[in-house]
Amino acid sequence: MAFEALDELLDESLELPVAGRLYTVPAPSAEIGLRTQALINAAAVAADGGRADEQVLGDAAERDLYRDVLGPAHDQMIADGVKWPALKHCAITAMVWIAQDKQAAERYWNAAGDPSRLAPNRAARRNRSGAASSTPSRGSTSGTRTRPAPARGKGKKDRKPH
């Protein structure tokens, strides 16, 4: 078995529909991908209450990260007059794609960036799955039973053997 050409195996672009137009975000360079990954990891550490690498966050702030992750789609969006919330959503979607994968980016995009829509609560998942909400859980099938607790107030010598 031989390795197939990698460029034929990977889907190296992201198609984002905005205001009736489809913008193509090409795969970033390795440098941009590594920087984006480092930034997202630092942000996750900070969000969890840890100490983020300030150099990583500072470097990212000095550069135009949105322009980098969107590539030529950034300038096209600006020329087309795309509004800031849409451009920001596109850029963060591209960052999710770079740091994770296309499926994670699609979930983020379709949730409109709302974290509560990314991880629906248990009841919503249950309702979507079609499972009955009042199905009782099955009891133990191990064939064993627990011993009844001794009656209160009786000592060990007063207990009956089992």
GROMACS .gro file of N, CA and C in nm:
model
  486
    1MET      N    1   0.085  -0.118   0.000
    1MET     CA    2   0.000   0.000   0.000
    1MET      C    3   0.089   0.124   0.000
    2ALA      N    4   0.061   0.217  -0.087
    2ALA     CA    5   0.140   0.340  -0.098
    2ALA      C    6   0.059   0.458  -0.046
    3PHE      N    7   0.131   0.560  -0.003
    3PHE     CA    8   0.064   0.682   0.041
    3PHE      C    9   0.008   0.755  -0.079
    4GLU      N   10  -0.116   0.801  -0.067
    4GLU     CA   11  -0.176   0.883  -0.172
    4GLU      C   12  -0.129   1.026  -0.154
    5ALA      N   13  -0.138   1.104  -0.257
    5ALA     CA   14  -0.098   1.245  -0.251
    5ALA      C   15  -0.186   1.317  -0.149
    6LEU      N   16  -0.122   1.383  -0.053
    6LEU     CA   17  -0.193   1.447   0.056
    6LEU      C   18  -0.289   1.555   0.009
    7ASP      N   19  -0.250   1.630  -0.092
    7ASP     CA   20  -0.339   1.736  -0.140
    7ASP      C   21  -0.468   1.682  -0.200
    8GLU      N   22  -0.470   1.555  -0.237
    8GLU     CA   23  -0.592   1.494  -0.287
    8GLU      C   24  -0.679   1.439  -0.173
    9LEU      N   25  -0.619   1.418  -0.056
    9LEU     CA   26  -0.692   1.362   0.057
    9LEU      C   27  -0.756   1.469   0.145
   10LEU      N   28  -0.692   1.584   0.155
   10LEU     CA   29  -0.739   1.690   0.245
   10LEU      C   30  -0.829   1.789   0.174
   11ASP      N   31  -0.933   1.829   0.243
   11ASP     CA   32  -1.019   1.936   0.194
   11ASP      C   33  -0.961   2.064   0.251
   12GLU      N   34  -0.894   2.140   0.168
   12GLU     CA   35  -0.816   2.254   0.217
   12GLU      C   36  -0.883   2.389   0.202
   13SER      N   37  -1.014   2.392   0.214
   13SER     CA   38  -1.081   2.522   0.212
   13SER      C   39  -1.210   2.513   0.291
   14LEU      N   40  -1.258   2.629   0.325
   14LEU     CA   41  -1.382   2.642   0.402
   14LEU      C   42  -1.472   2.735   0.323
   15GLU      N   43  -1.594   2.694   0.298
   15GLU     CA   44  -1.690   2.775   0.223
   15GLU      C   45  -1.789   2.835   0.322
   16LEU      N   46  -1.793   2.968   0.330
   16LEU     CA   47  -1.880   3.037   0.425
   16LEU      C   48  -1.983   3.123   0.352
   17PRO      N   49  -2.112   3.093   0.368
   17PRO     CA   50  -2.216   3.174   0.304
   17PRO      C   51  -2.251   3.295   0.390
   18VAL      N   52  -2.237   3.414   0.334
   18VAL     CA   53  -2.267   3.539   0.406
   18VAL      C   54  -2.345   3.631   0.312
   19ALA      N   55  -2.461   3.671   0.357
   19ALA     CA   56  -2.543   3.768   0.282
   19ALA      C   57  -2.558   3.732   0.134
   20GLY      N   58  -2.590   3.607   0.108
   20GLY     CA   59  -2.614   3.564  -0.029
   20GLY      C   60  -2.489   3.539  -0.112
   21ARG      N   61  -2.374   3.549  -0.052
   21ARG     CA   62  -2.249   3.525  -0.126
   21ARG      C   63  -2.169   3.417  -0.055
   22LEU      N   64  -2.096   3.339  -0.131
   22LEU     CA   65  -2.013   3.232  -0.076
   22LEU      C   66  -1.867   3.276  -0.077
   23TYR      N   67  -1.806   3.280   0.041
   23TYR     CA   68  -1.666   3.318   0.054
   23TYR      C   69  -1.583   3.193   0.080
   24THR      N   70  -1.474   3.179   0.007
   24THR     CA   71  -1.384   3.065   0.023
   24THR      C   72  -1.264   3.106   0.106
   25VAL      N   73  -1.247   3.034   0.217
   25VAL     CA   74  -1.133   3.057   0.306
   25VAL      C   75  -1.035   2.943   0.280
   26PRO      N   76  -0.919   2.975   0.223
   26PRO     CA   77  -0.821   2.868   0.196
   26PRO      C   78  -0.750   2.826   0.324
   27ALA      N   79  -0.690   2.709   0.320
   27ALA     CA   80  -0.612   2.662   0.434
   27ALA      C   81  -0.500   2.761   0.461
   28PRO      N   82  -0.473   2.788   0.587
   28PRO     CA   83  -0.367   2.885   0.618
   28PRO      C   84  -0.229   2.821   0.602
   29SER      N   85  -0.128   2.906   0.605
   29SER     CA   86   0.009   2.855   0.605
   29SER      C   87   0.034   2.782   0.737
   30ALA      N   88   0.139   2.704   0.742
   30ALA     CA   89   0.174   2.634   0.866
   30ALA      C   90   0.199   2.734   0.978
   31GLU      N   91   0.264   2.845   0.948
   31GLU     CA   92   0.293   2.946   1.050
   31GLU      C   93   0.165   3.001   1.112
   32ILE      N   94   0.068   3.036   1.028
   32ILE     CA   95  -0.059   3.089   1.078
   32ILE      C   96  -0.135   2.981   1.154
   33GLY      N   97  -0.133   2.860   1.104
   33GLY     CA   98  -0.199   2.749   1.173
   33GLY      C   99  -0.142   2.724   1.311
   34LEU      N  100  -0.009   2.724   1.321
   34LEU     CA  101   0.056   2.701   1.450
   34LEU      C  102   0.028   2.816   1.547
   35ARG      N  103   0.031   2.939   1.497
   35ARG     CA  104   0.003   3.055   1.583
   35ARG      C  105  -0.142   3.054   1.630
   36THR      N  106  -0.233   3.018   1.541
   36THR     CA  107  -0.375   3.012   1.578
   36THR      C  108  -0.397   2.904   1.683
   37GLN      N  109  -0.335   2.789   1.665
   37GLN     CA  110  -0.347   2.680   1.762
   37GLN      C  111  -0.292   2.725   1.898
   38ALA      N  112  -0.178   2.791   1.899
   38ALA     CA  113  -0.119   2.838   2.025
   38ALA      C  114  -0.210   2.941   2.093
   39LEU      N  115  -0.270   3.029   2.014
   39LEU     CA  116  -0.359   3.130   2.069
   39LEU      C  117  -0.483   3.065   2.131
   40ILE      N  118  -0.541   2.970   2.062
   40ILE     CA  119  -0.661   2.905   2.113
   40ILE      C  120  -0.628   2.825   2.239
   41ASN      N  121  -0.513   2.760   2.241
   41ASN     CA  122  -0.473   2.687   2.362
   41ASN      C  123  -0.452   2.783   2.479
   42ALA      N  124  -0.388   2.897   2.454
   42ALA     CA  125  -0.365   2.997   2.560
   42ALA      C  126  -0.498   3.053   2.610
   43ALA      N  127  -0.592   3.076   2.519
   43ALA     CA  128  -0.723   3.128   2.558
   43ALA      C  129  -0.799   3.025   2.642
   44ALA      N  130  -0.787   2.897   2.606
   44ALA     CA  131  -0.853   2.791   2.682
   44ALA      C  132  -0.796   2.782   2.823
   45VAL      N  133  -0.665   2.793   2.835
   45VAL     CA  134  -0.601   2.791   2.968
   45VAL      C  135  -0.651   2.908   3.051
   46ALA      N  136  -0.656   3.026   2.991
   46ALA     CA  137  -0.703   3.144   3.063
   46ALA      C  138  -0.850   3.130   3.103
   47ALA      N  139  -0.931   3.073   3.015
   47ALA     CA  140  -1.074   3.055   3.044
   47ALA      C  141  -1.095   2.957   3.158
   48ASP      N  142  -1.004   2.862   3.173
   48ASP     CA  143  -1.014   2.764   3.282
   48ASP      C  144  -0.951   2.815   3.411
   49GLY      N  145  -0.912   2.941   3.412
   49GLY     CA  146  -0.857   3.000   3.533
   49GLY      C  147  -0.707   2.984   3.547
   50GLY      N  148  -0.642   2.928   3.445
   50GLY     CA  149  -0.497   2.910   3.449
   50GLY      C  150  -0.426   3.035   3.403
   51ARG      N  151  -0.297   3.028   3.405
   51ARG     CA  152  -0.216   3.142   3.360
   51ARG      C  153  -0.177   3.119   3.214
   52ALA      N  154  -0.226   3.206   3.128
   52ALA     CA  155  -0.199   3.194   2.985
   52ALA      C  156  -0.061   3.249   2.953
   53ASP      N  157  -0.005   3.199   2.845
   53ASP     CA  158   0.124   3.248   2.798
   53ASP      C  159   0.103   3.388   2.741
   54GLU      N  160   0.147   3.488   2.814
   54GLU     CA  161   0.123   3.627   2.774
   54GLU      C  162   0.195   3.663   2.644
   55GLN      N  163   0.307   3.598   2.617
   55GLN     CA  164   0.378   3.626   2.493
   55GLN      C  165   0.294   3.581   2.373
   56VAL      N  166   0.231   3.463   2.385
   56VAL     CA  167   0.145   3.414   2.276
   56VAL      C  168   0.029   3.510   2.255
   57LEU      N  169  -0.035   3.550   2.364
   57LEU     CA  170  -0.149   3.642   2.351
   57LEU      C  171  -0.105   3.778   2.299
   58GLY      N  172   0.011   3.826   2.342
   58GLY     CA  173   0.062   3.954   2.296
   58GLY      C  174   0.098   3.952   2.149
   59ASP      N  175   0.162   3.843   2.105
   59ASP     CA  176   0.198   3.831   1.964
   59ASP      C  177   0.074   3.829   1.876
   60ALA      N  178  -0.029   3.758   1.921
   60ALA     CA  179  -0.152   3.749   1.842
   60ALA      C  180  -0.219   3.885   1.835
   61ALA      N  181  -0.214   3.960   1.944
   61ALA     CA  182  -0.278   4.092   1.945
   61ALA      C  183  -0.206   4.189   1.852
   62GLU      N  184  -0.074   4.169   1.834
   62GLU     CA  185   0.002   4.261   1.749
   62GLU      C  186  -0.026   4.240   1.601
   63ARG      N  187  -0.071   4.126   1.567
   63ARG     CA  188  -0.094   4.095   1.425
   63ARG      C  189  -0.243   4.094   1.394
   64ASP      N  190  -0.275   4.100   1.269
   64ASP     CA  191  -0.415   4.099   1.228
   64ASP      C  192  -0.458   3.954   1.209
   65LEU      N  193  -0.498   3.892   1.319
   65LEU     CA  194  -0.532   3.749   1.316
   65LEU      C  195  -0.651   3.720   1.225
   66TYR      N  196  -0.753   3.804   1.229
   66TYR     CA  197  -0.870   3.779   1.145
   66TYR      C  198  -0.831   3.780   0.997
   67ARG      N  199  -0.748   3.874   0.958
   67ARG     CA  200  -0.704   3.881   0.819
   67ARG      C  201  -0.624   3.754   0.784
   68ASP      N  202  -0.541   3.711   0.878
   68ASP     CA  203  -0.458   3.592   0.854
   68ASP      C  204  -0.542   3.465   0.838
   69VAL      N  205  -0.640   3.445   0.925
   69VAL     CA  206  -0.716   3.319   0.919
   69VAL      C  207  -0.815   3.317   0.804
   70LEU      N  208  -0.862   3.435   0.762
   70LEU     CA  209  -0.957   3.438   0.650
   70LEU      C  210  -0.889   3.445   0.514
   71GLY      N  211  -0.764   3.486   0.512
   71GLY     CA  212  -0.692   3.494   0.385
   71GLY      C  213  -0.760   3.594   0.292
   72PRO      N  214  -0.764   3.563   0.162
   72PRO     CA  215  -0.822   3.658   0.065
   72PRO      C  216  -0.972   3.684   0.088
   73ALA      N  217  -1.041   3.594   0.158
   73ALA     CA  218  -1.183   3.617   0.185
   73ALA      C  219  -1.202   3.741   0.272
   74HIS      N  220  -1.103   3.773   0.355
   74HIS     CA  221  -1.111   3.892   0.442
   74HIS      C  222  -1.127   4.018   0.356
   75ASP      N  223  -1.039   4.037   0.259
   75ASP     CA  224  -1.045   4.157   0.175
   75ASP      C  225  -1.173   4.159   0.090
   76GLN      N  226  -1.218   4.041   0.046
   76GLN     CA  227  -1.343   4.034  -0.030
   76GLN      C  228  -1.461   4.077   0.056
   77MET      N  229  -1.462   4.033   0.182
   77MET     CA  230  -1.571   4.071   0.273
   77MET      C  231  -1.570   4.221   0.300
   78ILE      N  232  -1.452   4.277   0.319
   78ILE     CA  233  -1.441   4.421   0.342
   78ILE      C  234  -1.492   4.497   0.219
   79ALA      N  235  -1.449   4.455   0.099
   79ALA     CA  236  -1.491   4.521  -0.025
   79ALA      C  237  -1.642   4.509  -0.045
   80ASP      N  238  -1.701   4.399  -0.001
   80ASP     CA  239  -1.845   4.377  -0.017
   80ASP      C  240  -1.927   4.444   0.093
   81GLY      N  241  -1.860   4.508   0.189
   81GLY     CA  242  -1.932   4.577   0.295
   81GLY      C  243  -1.993   4.485   0.399
   82VAL      N  244  -1.934   4.368   0.419
   82VAL     CA  245  -1.984   4.275   0.521
   82VAL      C  246  -1.974   4.344   0.657
   83LYS      N  247  -2.076   4.332   0.738
   83LYS     CA  248  -2.080   4.395   0.870
   83LYS      C  249  -1.986   4.325   0.967
   84TRP      N  250  -1.941   4.399   1.067
   84TRP     CA  251  -1.845   4.349   1.166
   84TRP      C  252  -1.889   4.217   1.231
   85PRO      N  253  -2.014   4.204   1.280
   85PRO     CA  254  -2.049   4.077   1.345
   85PRO      C  255  -2.033   3.956   1.252
   86ALA      N  256  -2.065   3.973   1.126
   86ALA     CA  257  -2.053   3.863   1.030
   86ALA      C  258  -1.905   3.832   1.003
   87LEU      N  259  -1.823   3.935   0.986
   87LEU     CA  260  -1.680   3.914   0.962
   87LEU      C  261  -1.616   3.845   1.083
   88LYS      N  262  -1.651   3.890   1.201
   88LYS     CA  263  -1.598   3.830   1.324
   88LYS      C  264  -1.640   3.683   1.334
   89HIS      N  265  -1.766   3.655   1.303
   89HIS     CA  266  -1.815   3.516   1.309
   89HIS      C  267  -1.741   3.428   1.207
   90CYS      N  268  -1.717   3.483   1.090
   90CYS     CA  269  -1.642   3.409   0.988
   90CYS      C  270  -1.500   3.380   1.036
   91ALA      N  271  -1.435   3.480   1.095
   91ALA     CA  272  -1.297   3.464   1.140
   91ALA      C  273  -1.287   3.363   1.254
   92ILE      N  274  -1.378   3.370   1.349
   92ILE     CA  275  -1.373   3.274   1.459
   92ILE      C  276  -1.406   3.134   1.410
   93THR      N  277  -1.498   3.123   1.315
   93THR     CA  278  -1.527   2.992   1.255
   93THR      C  279  -1.402   2.936   1.189
   94ALA      N  280  -1.328   3.021   1.118
   94ALA     CA  281  -1.203   2.977   1.054
   94ALA      C  282  -1.102   2.934   1.160
   95MET      N  283  -1.097   3.005   1.272
   95MET     CA  284  -1.005   2.968   1.380
   95MET      C  285  -1.040   2.831   1.438
   96VAL      N  286  -1.169   2.805   1.455
   96VAL     CA  287  -1.214   2.674   1.504
   96VAL      C  288  -1.174   2.566   1.404
   97TRP      N  289  -1.191   2.594   1.276
   97TRP     CA  290  -1.153   2.499   1.170
   97TRP      C  291  -1.003   2.470   1.176
   98ILE      N  292  -0.924   2.574   1.192
   98ILE     CA  293  -0.778   2.559   1.196
   98ILE      C  294  -0.736   2.479   1.319
   99ALA      N  295  -0.794   2.514   1.434
   99ALA     CA  296  -0.752   2.451   1.559
   99ALA      C  297  -0.812   2.312   1.580
  100GLN      N  298  -0.930   2.287   1.523
  100GLN     CA  299  -0.995   2.158   1.545
  100GLN      C  300  -1.016   2.088   1.411
  101ASP      N  301  -1.133   2.105   1.352
  101ASP     CA  302  -1.162   2.044   1.223
  101ASP      C  303  -1.286   2.109   1.162
  102LYS      N  304  -1.320   2.066   1.044
  102LYS     CA  305  -1.432   2.126   0.972
  102LYS      C  306  -1.566   2.101   1.042
  103GLN      N  307  -1.583   1.985   1.104
  103GLN     CA  308  -1.709   1.956   1.173
  103GLN      C  309  -1.728   2.049   1.294
  104ALA      N  310  -1.622   2.075   1.369
  104ALA     CA  311  -1.630   2.167   1.482
  104ALA      C  312  -1.661   2.308   1.434
  105ALA      N  313  -1.601   2.348   1.323
  105ALA     CA  314  -1.627   2.480   1.266
  105ALA      C  315  -1.773   2.491   1.222
  106GLU      N  316  -1.825   2.386   1.164
  106GLU     CA  317  -1.964   2.387   1.120
  106GLU      C  318  -2.059   2.397   1.239
  107ARG      N  319  -2.029   2.326   1.346
  107ARG     CA  320  -2.112   2.336   1.468
  107ARG      C  321  -2.109   2.479   1.522
  108TYR      N  322  -1.990   2.538   1.527
  108TYR     CA  323  -1.977   2.675   1.575
  108TYR      C  324  -2.057   2.770   1.486
  109TRP      N  325  -2.042   2.756   1.355
  109TRP     CA  326  -2.111   2.842   1.259
  109TRP      C  327  -2.262   2.832   1.277
  110ASN      N  328  -2.313   2.709   1.279
  110ASN     CA  329  -2.457   2.687   1.287
  110ASN      C  330  -2.516   2.727   1.422
  111ALA      N  331  -2.434   2.735   1.526
  111ALA     CA  332  -2.479   2.780   1.658
  111ALA      C  333  -2.470   2.932   1.669
  112ALA      N  334  -2.428   2.998   1.562
  112ALA     CA  335  -2.410   3.144   1.560
  112ALA      C  336  -2.317   3.189   1.672
  113GLY      N  337  -2.224   3.101   1.710
  113GLY     CA  338  -2.127   3.136   1.813
  113GLY      C  339  -2.182   3.135   1.954
  114ASP      N  340  -2.306   3.093   1.973
  114ASP     CA  341  -2.369   3.091   2.104
  114ASP      C  342  -2.332   2.962   2.176
  115PRO      N  343  -2.251   2.970   2.283
  115PRO     CA  344  -2.207   2.848   2.353
  115PRO      C  345  -2.322   2.762   2.402
  116SER      N  346  -2.435   2.823   2.439
  116SER     CA  347  -2.547   2.743   2.488
  116SER      C  348  -2.609   2.659   2.376
  117ARG      N  349  -2.591   2.702   2.253
  117ARG     CA  350  -2.641   2.624   2.140
  117ARG      C  351  -2.539   2.521   2.093
  118LEU      N  352  -2.413   2.537   2.134
  118LEU     CA  353  -2.311   2.439   2.098
  118LEU      C  354  -2.326   2.311   2.178
  119ALA      N  355  -2.362   2.324   2.306
  119ALA     CA  356  -2.378   2.208   2.394
  119ALA      C  357  -2.517   2.214   2.456
  120PRO      N  358  -2.616   2.168   2.382
  120PRO     CA  359  -2.752   2.177   2.435
  120PRO      C  360  -2.766   2.097   2.564
  121ASN      N  361  -2.859   2.140   2.645
  121ASN     CA  362  -2.877   2.070   2.772
  121ASN      C  363  -2.930   1.929   2.750
  122ARG      N  364  -2.926   1.852   2.856
  122ARG     CA  365  -2.961   1.710   2.848
  122ARG      C  366  -3.103   1.689   2.797
  123ALA      N  367  -3.197   1.770   2.844
  123ALA     CA  368  -3.336   1.755   2.802
  123ALA      C  369  -3.351   1.779   2.652
  124ALA      N  370  -3.279   1.879   2.600
  124ALA     CA  371  -3.287   1.907   2.457
  124ALA      C  372  -3.228   1.792   2.376
  125ARG      N  373  -3.116   1.736   2.423
  125ARG     CA  374  -3.057   1.622   2.352
  125ARG      C  375  -3.152   1.504   2.354
  126ARG      N  376  -3.217   1.482   2.468
  126ARG     CA  377  -3.310   1.370   2.481
  126ARG      C  378  -3.428   1.389   2.388
  127ASN      N  379  -3.481   1.512   2.382
  127ASN     CA  380  -3.595   1.538   2.295
  127ASN      C  381  -3.558   1.522   2.148
  128ARG      N  382  -3.438   1.563   2.112
  128ARG     CA  383  -3.394   1.549   1.973
  128ARG      C  384  -3.373   1.404   1.936
  129SER      N  385  -3.332   1.323   2.032
  129SER     CA  386  -3.301   1.183   2.000
  129SER      C  387  -3.426   1.100   1.982
  130GLY      N  388  -3.541   1.151   2.027
  130GLY     CA  389  -3.665   1.077   2.013
  130GLY      C  390  -3.685   0.978   2.125
  131ALA      N  391  -3.599   0.977   2.224
  131ALA     CA  392  -3.614   0.884   2.335
  131ALA      C  393  -3.729   0.927   2.424
  132ALA      N  394  -3.795   0.829   2.481
  132ALA     CA  395  -3.903   0.859   2.573
  132ALA      C  396  -3.846   0.923   2.698
  133SER      N  397  -3.914   1.026   2.746
  133SER     CA  398  -3.860   1.095   2.863
  133SER      C  399  -3.904   1.031   2.993
  134SER      N  400  -4.002   0.940   2.988
  134SER     CA  401  -4.050   0.880   3.111
  134SER      C  402  -4.016   0.731   3.121
  135THR      N  403  -3.922   0.686   3.043
  135THR     CA  404  -3.884   0.546   3.047
  135THR      C  405  -3.813   0.517   3.179
  136PRO      N  406  -3.867   0.423   3.258
  136PRO     CA  407  -3.800   0.391   3.385
  136PRO      C  408  -3.670   0.316   3.360
  137SER      N  409  -3.575   0.334   3.450
  137SER     CA  410  -3.450   0.260   3.435
  137SER      C  411  -3.471   0.117   3.483
  138ARG      N  412  -3.394   0.026   3.426
  138ARG     CA  413  -3.405  -0.115   3.462
  138ARG      C  414  -3.340  -0.137   3.598
  139GLY      N  415  -3.395  -0.229   3.671
  139GLY     CA  416  -3.336  -0.265   3.799
  139GLY      C  417  -3.216  -0.354   3.777
  140SER      N  418  -3.150  -0.388   3.885
  140SER     CA  419  -3.032  -0.475   3.878
  140SER      C  420  -3.072  -0.613   3.830
  141THR      N  421  -2.990  -0.669   3.745
  141THR     CA  422  -3.014  -0.805   3.697
  141THR      C  423  -2.906  -0.900   3.746
  142SER      N  424  -2.833  -0.861   3.850
  142SER     CA  425  -2.724  -0.944   3.898
  142SER      C  426  -2.772  -1.063   3.979
  143GLY      N  427  -2.898  -1.062   4.024
  143GLY     CA  428  -2.951  -1.173   4.100
  143GLY      C  429  -2.920  -1.164   4.249
  144THR      N  430  -2.857  -1.060   4.292
  144THR     CA  431  -2.827  -1.046   4.434
  144THR      C  432  -2.921  -0.945   4.496
  145ARG      N  433  -2.941  -0.961   4.625
  145ARG     CA  434  -3.024  -0.866   4.697
  145ARG      C  435  -2.943  -0.814   4.815
  146THR      N  436  -2.978  -0.697   4.856
  146THR     CA  437  -2.910  -0.643   4.973
  146THR      C  438  -2.977  -0.696   5.099
  147ARG      N  439  -2.896  -0.711   5.204
  147ARG     CA  440  -2.953  -0.755   5.332
  147ARG      C  441  -3.030  -0.641   5.393
  148PRO      N  442  -3.141  -0.671   5.458
  148PRO     CA  443  -3.213  -0.563   5.525
  148PRO      C  444  -3.129  -0.510   5.641
  149ALA      N  445  -3.141  -0.381   5.666
  149ALA     CA  446  -3.067  -0.321   5.776
  149ALA      C  447  -3.123  -0.372   5.908
  150PRO      N  448  -3.037  -0.388   6.009
  150PRO     CA  449  -3.087  -0.434   6.139
  150PRO      C  450  -3.181  -0.329   6.198
  151ALA      N  451  -3.275  -0.375   6.277
  151ALA     CA  452  -3.369  -0.284   6.341
  151ALA      C  453  -3.293  -0.196   6.438
  152ARG      N  454  -3.336  -0.073   6.449
  152ARG     CA  455  -3.271   0.021   6.540
  152ARG      C  456  -3.293  -0.021   6.684
  153GLY      N  457  -3.191   0.005   6.762
  153GLY     CA  458  -3.203  -0.019   6.904
  153GLY      C  459  -3.164  -0.160   6.945
  154LYS      N  460  -3.143  -0.249   6.853
  154LYS     CA  461  -3.103  -0.384   6.888
  154LYS      C  462  -2.953  -0.396   6.872
  155GLY      N  463  -2.891  -0.462   6.962
  155GLY     CA  464  -2.748  -0.485   6.955
  155GLY      C  465  -2.718  -0.605   6.869
  156LYS      N  466  -2.589  -0.637   6.856
  156LYS     CA  467  -2.548  -0.749   6.772
  156LYS      C  468  -2.603  -0.881   6.823
  157LYS      N  469  -2.605  -0.899   6.954
  157LYS     CA  470  -2.649  -1.028   7.007
  157LYS      C  471  -2.798  -1.048   6.990
  158ASP      N  472  -2.877  -0.941   6.971
  158ASP     CA  473  -3.022  -0.953   6.955
  158ASP      C  474  -3.062  -0.984   6.810
  159ARG      N  475  -2.969  -0.968   6.716
  159ARG     CA  476  -3.001  -0.989   6.574
  159ARG      C  477  -3.018  -1.136   6.542
  160LYS      N  478  -3.113  -1.165   6.454
  160LYS     CA  479  -3.132  -1.301   6.410
  160LYS      C  480  -3.036  -1.331   6.297
  161PRO      N  481  -2.983  -1.454   6.294
  161PRO     CA  482  -2.894  -1.491   6.182
  161PRO      C  483  -2.974  -1.501   6.054
  162HIS      N  484  -2.909  -1.480   5.943
  162HIS     CA  485  -2.976  -1.485   5.810
  162HIS      C  486  -2.961  -1.618   5.748
   0.00000   0.00000   0.00000
